[in-house]
Backbone as CSV, one residue per row, in Angstrom:
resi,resn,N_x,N_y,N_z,CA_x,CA_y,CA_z,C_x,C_y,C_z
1,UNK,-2.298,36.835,-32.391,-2.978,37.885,-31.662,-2.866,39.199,-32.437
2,UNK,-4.007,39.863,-32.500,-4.003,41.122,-33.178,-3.782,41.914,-32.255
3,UNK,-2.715,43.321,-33.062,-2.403,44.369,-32.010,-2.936,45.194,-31.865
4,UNK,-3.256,45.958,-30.809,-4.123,46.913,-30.280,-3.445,47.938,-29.713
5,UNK,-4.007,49.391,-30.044,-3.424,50.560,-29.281,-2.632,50.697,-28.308
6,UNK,-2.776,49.793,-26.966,-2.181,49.178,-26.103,-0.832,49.028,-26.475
7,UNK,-1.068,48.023,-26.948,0.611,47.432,-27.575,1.408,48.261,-28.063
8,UNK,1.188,49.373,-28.613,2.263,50.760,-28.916,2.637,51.674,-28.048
9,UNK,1.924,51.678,-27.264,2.285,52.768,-25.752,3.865,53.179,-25.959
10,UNK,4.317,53.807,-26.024,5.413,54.239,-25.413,6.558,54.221,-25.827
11,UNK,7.994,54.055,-26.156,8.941,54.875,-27.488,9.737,53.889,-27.835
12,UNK,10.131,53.727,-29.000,10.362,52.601,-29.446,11.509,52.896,-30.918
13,UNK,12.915,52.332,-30.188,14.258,52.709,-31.038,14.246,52.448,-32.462
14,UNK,14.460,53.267,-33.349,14.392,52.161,-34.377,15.979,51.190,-34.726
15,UNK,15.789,50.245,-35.877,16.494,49.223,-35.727,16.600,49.644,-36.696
16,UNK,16.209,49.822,-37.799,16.347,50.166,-39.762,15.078,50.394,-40.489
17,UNK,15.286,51.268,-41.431,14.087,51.805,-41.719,14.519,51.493,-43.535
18,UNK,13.956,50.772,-44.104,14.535,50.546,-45.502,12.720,50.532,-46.786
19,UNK,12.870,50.684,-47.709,11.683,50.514,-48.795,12.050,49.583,-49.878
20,UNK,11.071,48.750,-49.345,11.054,47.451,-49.872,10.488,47.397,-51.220
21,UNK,11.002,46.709,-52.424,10.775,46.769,-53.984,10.150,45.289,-53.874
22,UNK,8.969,45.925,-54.768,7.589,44.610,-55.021,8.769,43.562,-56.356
23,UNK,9.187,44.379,-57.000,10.099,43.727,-58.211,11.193,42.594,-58.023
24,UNK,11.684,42.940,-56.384,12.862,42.218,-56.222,14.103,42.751,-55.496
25,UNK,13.890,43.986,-56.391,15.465,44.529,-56.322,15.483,44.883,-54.598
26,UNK,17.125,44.894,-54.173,17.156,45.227,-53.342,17.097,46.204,-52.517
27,UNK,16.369,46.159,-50.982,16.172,47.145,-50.390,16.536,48.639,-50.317
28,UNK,16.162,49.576,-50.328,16.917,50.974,-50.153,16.813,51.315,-48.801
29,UNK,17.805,51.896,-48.166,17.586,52.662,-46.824,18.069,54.458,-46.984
30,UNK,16.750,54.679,-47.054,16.958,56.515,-47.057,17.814,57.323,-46.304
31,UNK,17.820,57.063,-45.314,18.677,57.330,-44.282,20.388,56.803,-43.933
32,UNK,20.433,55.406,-44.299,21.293,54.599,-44.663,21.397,53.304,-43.776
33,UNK,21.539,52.311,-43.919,21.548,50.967,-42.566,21.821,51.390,-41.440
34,UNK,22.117,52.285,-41.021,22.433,52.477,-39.316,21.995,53.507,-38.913
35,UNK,20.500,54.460,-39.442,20.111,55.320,-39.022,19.295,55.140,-37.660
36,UNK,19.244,56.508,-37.091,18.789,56.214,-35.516,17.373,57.079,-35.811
37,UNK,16.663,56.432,-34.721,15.479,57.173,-34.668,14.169,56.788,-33.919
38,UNK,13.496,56.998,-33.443,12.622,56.924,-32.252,10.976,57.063,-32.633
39,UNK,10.240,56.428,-32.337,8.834,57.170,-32.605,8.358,56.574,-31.316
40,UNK,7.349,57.584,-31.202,6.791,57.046,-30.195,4.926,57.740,-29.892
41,UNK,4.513,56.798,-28.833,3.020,56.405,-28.819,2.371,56.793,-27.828
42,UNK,1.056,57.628,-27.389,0.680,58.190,-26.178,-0.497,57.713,-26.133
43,UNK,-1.011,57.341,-24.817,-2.523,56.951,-24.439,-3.227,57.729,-24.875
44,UNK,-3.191,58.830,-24.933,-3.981,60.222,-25.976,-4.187,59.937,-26.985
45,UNK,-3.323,59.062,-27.991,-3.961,59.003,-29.193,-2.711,59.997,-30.099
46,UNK,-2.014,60.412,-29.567,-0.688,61.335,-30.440,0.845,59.926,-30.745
47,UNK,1.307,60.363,-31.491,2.324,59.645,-32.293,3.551,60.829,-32.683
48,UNK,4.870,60.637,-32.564,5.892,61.306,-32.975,6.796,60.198,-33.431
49,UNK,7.709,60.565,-34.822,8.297,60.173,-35.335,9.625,60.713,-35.416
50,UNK,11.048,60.750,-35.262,12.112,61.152,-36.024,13.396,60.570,-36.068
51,UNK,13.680,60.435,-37.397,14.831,59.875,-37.893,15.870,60.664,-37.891
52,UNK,17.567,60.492,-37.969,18.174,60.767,-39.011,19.098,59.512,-39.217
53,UNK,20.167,60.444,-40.182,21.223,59.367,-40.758,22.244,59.607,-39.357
54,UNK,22.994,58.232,-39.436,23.848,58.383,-38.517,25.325,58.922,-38.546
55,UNK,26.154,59.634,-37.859,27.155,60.087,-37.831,27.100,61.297,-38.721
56,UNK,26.118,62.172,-38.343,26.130,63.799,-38.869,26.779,64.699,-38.469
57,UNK,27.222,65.463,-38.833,28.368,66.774,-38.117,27.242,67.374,-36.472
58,UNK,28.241,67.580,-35.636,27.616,68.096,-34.557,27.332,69.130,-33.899
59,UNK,27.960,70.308,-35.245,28.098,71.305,-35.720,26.710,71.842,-36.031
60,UNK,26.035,73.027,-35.540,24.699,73.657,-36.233,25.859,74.160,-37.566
61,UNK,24.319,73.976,-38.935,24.200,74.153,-40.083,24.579,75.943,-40.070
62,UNK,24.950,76.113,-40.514,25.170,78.039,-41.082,25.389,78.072,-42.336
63,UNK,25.559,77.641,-43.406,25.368,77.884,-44.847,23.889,77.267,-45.176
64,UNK,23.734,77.765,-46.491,22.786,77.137,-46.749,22.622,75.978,-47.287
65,UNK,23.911,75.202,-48.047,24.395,74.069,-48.430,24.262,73.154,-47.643
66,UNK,24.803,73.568,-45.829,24.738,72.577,-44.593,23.231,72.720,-44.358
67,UNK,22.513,73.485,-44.227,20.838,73.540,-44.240,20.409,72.158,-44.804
68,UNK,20.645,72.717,-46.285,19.736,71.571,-47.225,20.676,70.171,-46.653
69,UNK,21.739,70.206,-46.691,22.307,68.582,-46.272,21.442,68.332,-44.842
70,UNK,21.638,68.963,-43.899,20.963,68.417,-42.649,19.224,68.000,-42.743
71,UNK,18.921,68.937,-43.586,17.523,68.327,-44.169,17.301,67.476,-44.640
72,UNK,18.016,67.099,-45.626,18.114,65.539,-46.046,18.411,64.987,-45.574
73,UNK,19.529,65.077,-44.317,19.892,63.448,-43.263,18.523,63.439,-42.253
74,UNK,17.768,63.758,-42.171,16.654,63.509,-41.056,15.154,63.704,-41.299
75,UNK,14.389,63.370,-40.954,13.151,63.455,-41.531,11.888,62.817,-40.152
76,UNK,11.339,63.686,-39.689,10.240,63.890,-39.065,8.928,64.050,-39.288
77,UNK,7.963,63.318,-38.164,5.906,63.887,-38.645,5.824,63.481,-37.394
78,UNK,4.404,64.043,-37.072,3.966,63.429,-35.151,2.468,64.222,-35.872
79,UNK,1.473,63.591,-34.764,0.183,63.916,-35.226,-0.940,62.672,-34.180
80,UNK,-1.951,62.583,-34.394,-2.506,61.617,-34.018,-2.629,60.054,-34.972
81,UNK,-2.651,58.989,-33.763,-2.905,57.837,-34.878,-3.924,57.120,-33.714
82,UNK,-4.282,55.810,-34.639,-5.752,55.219,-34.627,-5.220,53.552,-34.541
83,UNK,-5.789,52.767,-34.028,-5.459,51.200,-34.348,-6.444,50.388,-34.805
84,UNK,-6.764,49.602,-35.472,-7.981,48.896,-36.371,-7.285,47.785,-37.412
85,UNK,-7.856,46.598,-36.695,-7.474,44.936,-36.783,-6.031,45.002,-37.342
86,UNK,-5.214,45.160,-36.363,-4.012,45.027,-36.641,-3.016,45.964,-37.093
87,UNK,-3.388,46.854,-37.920,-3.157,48.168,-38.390,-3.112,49.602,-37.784
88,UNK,-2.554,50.456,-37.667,-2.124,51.500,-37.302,-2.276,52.743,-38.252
89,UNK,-2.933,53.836,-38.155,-3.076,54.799,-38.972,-2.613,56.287,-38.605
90,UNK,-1.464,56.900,-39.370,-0.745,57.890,-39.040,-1.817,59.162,-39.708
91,UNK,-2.468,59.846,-38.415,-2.644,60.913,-39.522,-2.036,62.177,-39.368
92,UNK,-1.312,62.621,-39.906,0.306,63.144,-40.000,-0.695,65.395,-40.083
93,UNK,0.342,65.435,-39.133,-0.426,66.981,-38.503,1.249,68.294,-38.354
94,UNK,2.197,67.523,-38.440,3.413,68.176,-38.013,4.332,67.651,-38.993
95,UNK,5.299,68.153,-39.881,6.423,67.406,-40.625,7.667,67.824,-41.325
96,UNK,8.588,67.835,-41.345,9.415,68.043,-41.831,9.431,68.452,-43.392
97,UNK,8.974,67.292,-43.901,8.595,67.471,-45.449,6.518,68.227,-45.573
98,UNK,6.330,69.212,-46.087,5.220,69.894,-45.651,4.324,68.996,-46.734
99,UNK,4.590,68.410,-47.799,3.808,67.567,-48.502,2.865,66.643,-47.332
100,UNK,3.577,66.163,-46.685,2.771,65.201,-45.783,1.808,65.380,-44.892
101,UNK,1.648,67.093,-44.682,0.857,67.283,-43.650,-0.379,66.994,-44.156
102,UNK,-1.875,66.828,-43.214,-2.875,66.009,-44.254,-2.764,64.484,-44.428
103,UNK,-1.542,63.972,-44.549,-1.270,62.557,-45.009,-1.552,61.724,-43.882
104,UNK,-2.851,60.656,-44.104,-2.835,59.265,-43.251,-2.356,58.131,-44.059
105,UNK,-1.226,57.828,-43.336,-0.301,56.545,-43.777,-1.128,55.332,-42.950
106,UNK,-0.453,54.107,-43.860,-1.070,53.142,-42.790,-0.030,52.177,-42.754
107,UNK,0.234,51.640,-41.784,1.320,50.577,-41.166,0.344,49.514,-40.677
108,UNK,1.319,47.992,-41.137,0.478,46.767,-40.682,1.504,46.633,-39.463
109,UNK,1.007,46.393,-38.304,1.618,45.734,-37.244,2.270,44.140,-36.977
110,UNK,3.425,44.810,-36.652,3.738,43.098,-36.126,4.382,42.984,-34.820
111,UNK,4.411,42.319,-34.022,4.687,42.412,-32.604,5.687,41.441,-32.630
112,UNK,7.214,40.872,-31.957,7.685,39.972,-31.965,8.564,39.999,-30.553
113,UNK,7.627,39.927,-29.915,8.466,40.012,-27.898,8.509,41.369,-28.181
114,UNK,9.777,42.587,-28.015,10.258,43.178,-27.684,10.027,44.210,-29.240
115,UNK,10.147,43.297,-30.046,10.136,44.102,-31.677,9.140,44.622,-32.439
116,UNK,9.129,45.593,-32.357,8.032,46.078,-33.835,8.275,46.338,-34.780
117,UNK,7.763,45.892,-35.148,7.861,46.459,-36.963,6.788,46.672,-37.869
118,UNK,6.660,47.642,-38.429,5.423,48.623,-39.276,5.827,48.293,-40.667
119,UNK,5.047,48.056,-41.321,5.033,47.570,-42.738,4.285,48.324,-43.463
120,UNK,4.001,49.269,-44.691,3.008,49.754,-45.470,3.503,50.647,-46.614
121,UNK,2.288,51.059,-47.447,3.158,51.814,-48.432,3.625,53.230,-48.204
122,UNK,4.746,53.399,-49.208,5.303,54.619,-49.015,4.766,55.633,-49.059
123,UNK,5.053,57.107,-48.931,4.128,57.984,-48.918,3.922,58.589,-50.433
124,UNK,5.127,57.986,-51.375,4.524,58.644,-52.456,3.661,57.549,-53.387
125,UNK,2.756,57.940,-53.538,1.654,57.351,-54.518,2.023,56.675,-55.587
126,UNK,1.385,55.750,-55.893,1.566,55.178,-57.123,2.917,53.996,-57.172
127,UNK,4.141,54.036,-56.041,5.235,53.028,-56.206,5.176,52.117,-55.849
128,UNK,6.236,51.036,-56.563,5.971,49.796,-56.017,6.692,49.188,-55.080
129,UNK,7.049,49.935,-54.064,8.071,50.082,-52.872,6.937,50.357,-51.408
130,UNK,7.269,49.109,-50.442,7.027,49.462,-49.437,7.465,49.561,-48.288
131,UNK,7.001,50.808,-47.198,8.492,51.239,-46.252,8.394,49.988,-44.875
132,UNK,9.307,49.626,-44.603,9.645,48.664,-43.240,10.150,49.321,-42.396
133,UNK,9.797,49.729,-41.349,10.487,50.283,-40.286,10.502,49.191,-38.911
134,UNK,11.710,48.908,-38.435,11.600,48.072,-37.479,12.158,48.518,-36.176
């Protein structure tokens, strides 16, 4: 069964978010294997995304050293998305990293009971790594 707009409704934990190498080598997780993070899906047609790494200080940042570290443990976009034969299309309007704004990503859907998982390429061009988010 192909998935449909429907089938994303509403917020969905993530499990691991890793970029998968066409070569072999093994997986990377940006965040690290046990990052937490949520996206989620509105009958409107809007999408929000955000990650971080897990077990970050709980402490607000006040240097600028803790800035840039907290920036790098987490990473956010929300915007509208689209569904078409199976596929899902982010087109990214809000983000953490400002490169992305402008950016439509595309994720292949997979449904498994309770599980999703988004499959597609990464956002930077040209690699041979693609991101899994489950």
């Amino acid at each position: 069964m192909t998935a449909t707009a429907k089938d994303l409704l509403g917020t969905w934990r993530l499990e691991s978010w890793s970029l998968v190498y066409e070569d072999g080598r093994p997986p990377e997780f940006p965040l690290g294997p046990d990052a937490q993070g949520l996206i989620m899906y509105t009958a409107d047609g809007h999408m929000a995304a955000t990650l971080m790494k897990a077990g970050r200080p709980g402490a607000a940042p006040t240097s600028e050293a803790d800035k840039a570290a907290a920036y790098a443990q987490s990473f956010a976009y929300s915007g509208r998305y689209e569904v078409s034969n199976g596929t899902v299309f982010h087109s990214i309007e809000i983000a953490t990293n400002p490169a992305l704004v402008g950016f439509r990503s595309t994720r292949h859907i997979q449904l498994d009971g309770e599980k999703l998982t988004l499959t597609g390429p990464d956002f930077t061009p040209g690699t041979s790594r693609t991101q899994r988010i489950v």
